[in-house]
């Protein structure tokens, strides 16, 4: 007797996903589903939803690397299941990434000595790139992180602990540490200050000067300052802060006061730019007060998101008590990170880029980026509609504002560019010109609303809003406007 199955009883995996019942229902958002679904259906459904994302290669607002060579992509996928913290199991990967501290030979087994004391490759290469005072065979002090945010947390903790230890030894209060930065710092500095209870003393910016003023920064330094943070590549306009002047002024103040206030350089963006485009610029360990530097491998280090680095000038700048020793996974190993387990792929990808490109390759890439920025800048200037806020020397980007924003503002330009933006500089200029002309023909929706509100304020005698309050209101209104537009597009008529 021949046995047969009805269509509903057959193996669903042999059917087209789009002919199955799995595409009829919405994807779960809050609770795990009770039943399993075929792998093909799970892949297809998720893949289709991800198609609604933007194209990373067209993301003009990102500093993060969005393309790597196929050979590196293969290395990444081959190592995606390696846990970098398991040094015993993956000694070669460990050697590529981090030998954070020269551990005492009495603390580790012979095998672990090989893993931990050997010269790490990425940290050493980056340390030499930043002119760390190392001998030819001397291992650098540093660690790989998930990005510059974690790197800054670790560097800040080292400064805080070192300052506290000194204050304790001197019998002085150590409960009110502060850090001096510019108001243009990335939000990770605010996180560090809040999470680890450090007062953040910000140097205010002024019109036409959008980075920290070294003179004002040094004036704000007191005996409780754990460090001054300088930025090599401001998030606002890509400008390099004057670390050399900051160092010289701080040296003089330290001599006058007897303090030893150090400098940390947040080179998240500029750390892989300055050594190749501006090798004579003194911003790194050539300056005596620079004790630590962070850099994002996933920005101009040319690696996908998820890798950062922090380098210390010497082992004396990283207090011993911050380094933990664990043996969960075998031999004793030191660790100084905020998290424990993480993937090894980005570390391997960073090493690939360092040896694949070398000085020559990185220099060529950065020169091309700078040339593209200049093409874009010159194209915008020719329109006569924009003010250029970025500098020629700095991160290769173009920050600009409208000369006349009475009818429309930069947020509207940004929103319309999302529809047509391209990555080629010449075409982007044409897109911007097209968008500006289109906006000229539209009613001034946003500014009309603000003008109405302003008239109401004057009529009611309310207090005039500050510039920052007005900017926040504009941002909130524009986000609401964009959200409503997107919601309307999804409605079916």
CSV table of C-alpha atoms in Angstrom, one decimal, residues 44-239:
chain,number,residue,atom,x,y,z
A,44,UNK,CA,14.2,35.2,4.6
A,45,UNK,CA,11.9,37.1,6.9
A,46,UNK,CA,14.8,38.8,8.8
A,47,UNK,CA,16.7,39.5,5.6
A,48,UNK,CA,13.7,41.1,4.0
A,49,UNK,CA,13.1,43.4,7.0
A,50,UNK,CA,16.8,44.4,7.0
A,51,UNK,CA,16.4,45.5,3.4
A,52,UNK,CA,14.5,48.5,4.9
A,53,UNK,CA,17.8,49.8,6.4
A,54,UNK,CA,19.9,52.3,4.6
A,55,UNK,CA,22.9,51.4,2.6
A,56,UNK,CA,26.0,51.7,4.9
A,57,UNK,CA,28.2,52.7,1.9
A,58,UNK,CA,25.9,55.8,1.4
A,59,UNK,CA,26.0,56.9,5.1
A,60,UNK,CA,27.7,60.3,4.8
A,61,UNK,CA,27.2,61.0,8.5
A,62,UNK,CA,29.3,58.1,9.8
A,63,UNK,CA,32.9,58.1,10.8
A,64,UNK,CA,32.8,54.3,10.9
A,65,UNK,CA,34.3,52.1,8.3
A,66,UNK,CA,31.7,50.4,6.1
A,67,UNK,CA,33.9,48.5,3.6
A,68,UNK,CA,36.8,46.1,3.8
A,69,UNK,CA,38.5,43.8,1.3
A,70,UNK,CA,36.9,40.4,0.7
A,71,UNK,CA,40.1,38.7,2.0
A,72,UNK,CA,39.7,40.5,5.3
A,73,UNK,CA,36.0,39.7,5.4
A,74,UNK,CA,36.9,36.0,5.2
A,75,UNK,CA,39.3,36.3,8.1
A,76,UNK,CA,36.6,38.0,10.1
A,77,UNK,CA,34.1,35.2,9.4
A,78,UNK,CA,36.6,32.5,10.1
A,79,UNK,CA,37.3,34.0,13.5
A,80,UNK,CA,33.8,35.0,14.5
A,81,UNK,CA,33.5,32.2,17.0
A,82,UNK,CA,36.7,32.9,18.8
A,83,UNK,CA,36.5,34.5,22.2
A,84,UNK,CA,39.4,36.8,22.5
A,85,UNK,CA,39.6,36.5,26.3
A,86,UNK,CA,40.4,32.8,26.1
A,87,UNK,CA,44.2,33.4,25.8
A,88,UNK,CA,45.1,29.8,26.5
A,89,UNK,CA,43.0,28.4,23.6
A,90,UNK,CA,43.8,31.2,21.1
A,91,UNK,CA,47.4,32.3,21.8
A,92,UNK,CA,48.1,33.6,18.3
A,93,UNK,CA,45.0,35.8,18.3
A,94,UNK,CA,46.1,37.0,21.8
A,95,UNK,CA,49.5,37.9,20.4
A,96,UNK,CA,47.9,39.9,17.6
A,97,UNK,CA,46.0,42.0,20.1
A,98,UNK,CA,47.2,42.7,23.6
A,99,UNK,CA,50.0,42.2,26.0
A,100,UNK,CA,48.7,44.8,28.4
A,101,UNK,CA,51.3,44.4,31.1
A,102,UNK,CA,54.7,42.8,31.6
A,103,UNK,CA,53.4,40.2,34.1
A,104,UNK,CA,55.7,38.9,36.8
A,105,UNK,CA,57.3,35.5,35.8
A,106,UNK,CA,56.3,34.2,39.3
A,107,UNK,CA,52.6,34.7,38.5
A,108,UNK,CA,52.2,32.8,35.3
A,109,UNK,CA,52.9,29.4,33.9
A,110,UNK,CA,55.5,29.0,31.1
A,111,UNK,CA,52.7,28.8,28.5
A,112,UNK,CA,50.9,31.9,29.8
A,113,UNK,CA,54.3,33.8,29.8
A,114,UNK,CA,54.4,33.2,26.1
A,115,UNK,CA,50.9,34.5,25.6
A,116,UNK,CA,51.1,37.5,28.0
A,117,UNK,CA,54.7,38.7,28.0
A,118,UNK,CA,55.4,38.4,24.3
A,119,UNK,CA,55.3,41.6,22.2
A,120,UNK,CA,51.7,42.1,21.1
A,121,UNK,CA,51.5,43.3,17.6
A,122,UNK,CA,48.7,45.8,17.2
A,123,UNK,CA,49.3,47.6,20.4
A,124,UNK,CA,53.0,47.9,19.7
A,125,UNK,CA,52.5,49.1,16.1
A,126,UNK,CA,50.1,51.7,17.3
A,127,UNK,CA,52.3,52.8,20.2
A,128,UNK,CA,55.2,53.3,17.8
A,129,UNK,CA,52.9,55.2,15.4
A,130,UNK,CA,52.2,57.5,18.3
A,131,UNK,CA,55.9,57.9,19.1
A,132,UNK,CA,55.8,56.1,22.5
A,133,UNK,CA,59.2,56.2,24.2
A,134,UNK,CA,60.0,52.5,23.7
A,135,UNK,CA,63.1,50.6,22.9
A,136,UNK,CA,63.2,48.3,19.8
A,137,UNK,CA,62.4,45.2,21.8
A,138,UNK,CA,60.3,46.8,24.5
A,139,UNK,CA,56.6,45.9,24.7
A,140,UNK,CA,54.1,48.7,24.8
A,141,UNK,CA,51.4,49.1,27.4
A,142,UNK,CA,47.9,49.1,25.9
A,143,UNK,CA,44.7,47.2,25.4
A,144,UNK,CA,42.1,46.6,22.7
A,145,UNK,CA,38.6,47.7,23.5
A,146,UNK,CA,35.2,47.6,21.8
A,147,UNK,CA,35.7,51.3,20.8
A,148,UNK,CA,37.0,54.6,22.0
A,149,UNK,CA,34.2,54.9,24.6
A,150,UNK,CA,35.6,51.9,26.6
A,151,UNK,CA,39.1,53.1,25.9
A,152,UNK,CA,38.3,56.5,27.5
A,153,UNK,CA,36.7,54.8,30.5
A,154,UNK,CA,39.9,52.8,31.1
A,155,UNK,CA,42.2,55.8,30.6
A,156,UNK,CA,40.1,57.9,32.9
A,157,UNK,CA,40.1,55.3,35.6
A,158,UNK,CA,43.8,55.1,35.4
A,159,UNK,CA,44.1,58.9,35.9
A,160,UNK,CA,41.6,58.9,38.7
A,161,UNK,CA,43.3,56.0,40.6
A,162,UNK,CA,46.8,57.5,40.2
A,163,UNK,CA,45.6,60.9,41.4
A,164,UNK,CA,43.8,59.3,44.4
A,165,UNK,CA,46.9,57.3,45.3
A,166,UNK,CA,49.0,60.4,45.3
A,167,UNK,CA,46.5,62.4,47.3
A,168,UNK,CA,46.3,59.6,49.9
A,169,UNK,CA,50.0,59.4,50.2
A,170,UNK,CA,50.1,63.2,50.8
A,171,UNK,CA,47.3,63.0,53.4
A,172,UNK,CA,45.1,65.2,51.3
A,173,UNK,CA,41.4,64.8,50.4
A,174,UNK,CA,40.7,62.7,47.4
A,175,UNK,CA,37.0,62.7,47.1
A,176,UNK,CA,36.5,65.5,44.5
A,177,UNK,CA,38.3,64.7,41.3
A,178,UNK,CA,37.7,66.7,38.2
A,179,UNK,CA,38.6,66.5,34.5
A,180,UNK,CA,39.0,69.5,32.2
A,181,UNK,CA,37.7,69.2,28.6
A,182,UNK,CA,36.2,71.3,25.9
A,183,UNK,CA,32.4,71.5,25.6
A,184,UNK,CA,32.8,69.8,22.2
A,185,UNK,CA,33.8,66.5,23.7
A,186,UNK,CA,31.9,63.3,22.6
A,187,UNK,CA,29.3,62.0,25.0
A,188,UNK,CA,31.6,59.2,26.2
A,189,UNK,CA,33.4,61.8,28.3
A,190,UNK,CA,30.1,62.8,30.0
A,191,UNK,CA,29.4,59.1,30.6
A,192,UNK,CA,32.8,58.7,32.2
A,193,UNK,CA,32.3,61.7,34.5
A,194,UNK,CA,28.8,60.6,35.6
A,195,UNK,CA,29.5,56.8,35.9
A,196,UNK,CA,32.7,57.2,37.8
A,197,UNK,CA,31.8,60.3,39.8
A,198,UNK,CA,34.3,62.8,38.4
A,199,UNK,CA,33.4,66.5,37.9
A,200,UNK,CA,33.4,67.5,34.3
A,201,UNK,CA,34.8,71.0,33.8
A,202,UNK,CA,34.1,72.1,30.3
A,203,UNK,CA,35.7,75.0,28.5
A,204,UNK,CA,32.9,76.8,26.7
A,205,UNK,CA,33.1,77.3,22.9
A,206,UNK,CA,32.6,80.6,21.1
A,207,UNK,CA,31.4,81.7,17.7
A,208,UNK,CA,34.0,80.8,15.1
A,209,UNK,CA,36.1,78.7,17.6
A,210,UNK,CA,34.6,75.3,18.1
A,211,UNK,CA,37.3,73.5,20.0
A,212,UNK,CA,38.8,73.8,23.5
A,213,UNK,CA,40.9,76.9,24.1
A,214,UNK,CA,44.2,75.7,25.7
A,215,UNK,CA,44.7,78.9,27.7
A,216,UNK,CA,41.2,78.7,29.2
A,217,UNK,CA,41.6,75.0,29.9
A,218,UNK,CA,44.8,75.5,31.9
A,219,UNK,CA,43.2,78.3,33.8
A,220,UNK,CA,40.5,75.8,35.0
A,221,UNK,CA,43.0,73.2,36.2
A,222,UNK,CA,43.3,72.9,40.0
A,223,UNK,CA,44.8,70.5,42.5
A,224,UNK,CA,41.9,68.1,42.0
A,225,UNK,CA,42.3,67.8,38.2
A,226,UNK,CA,43.1,64.3,37.3
A,227,UNK,CA,43.9,65.2,33.6
A,228,UNK,CA,43.1,67.5,30.8
A,229,UNK,CA,41.5,65.8,27.8
A,230,UNK,CA,42.4,67.2,24.3
A,231,UNK,CA,40.6,66.0,21.2
A,232,UNK,CA,42.5,65.2,18.0
A,233,UNK,CA,39.5,65.6,15.6
A,234,UNK,CA,36.4,67.2,17.1
A,235,UNK,CA,33.1,65.5,16.5
A,236,UNK,CA,31.6,68.9,15.7
A,237,UNK,CA,33.9,69.9,12.8
A,238,UNK,CA,36.9,67.6,12.7
A,239,UNK,CA,39.3,70.2,13.9
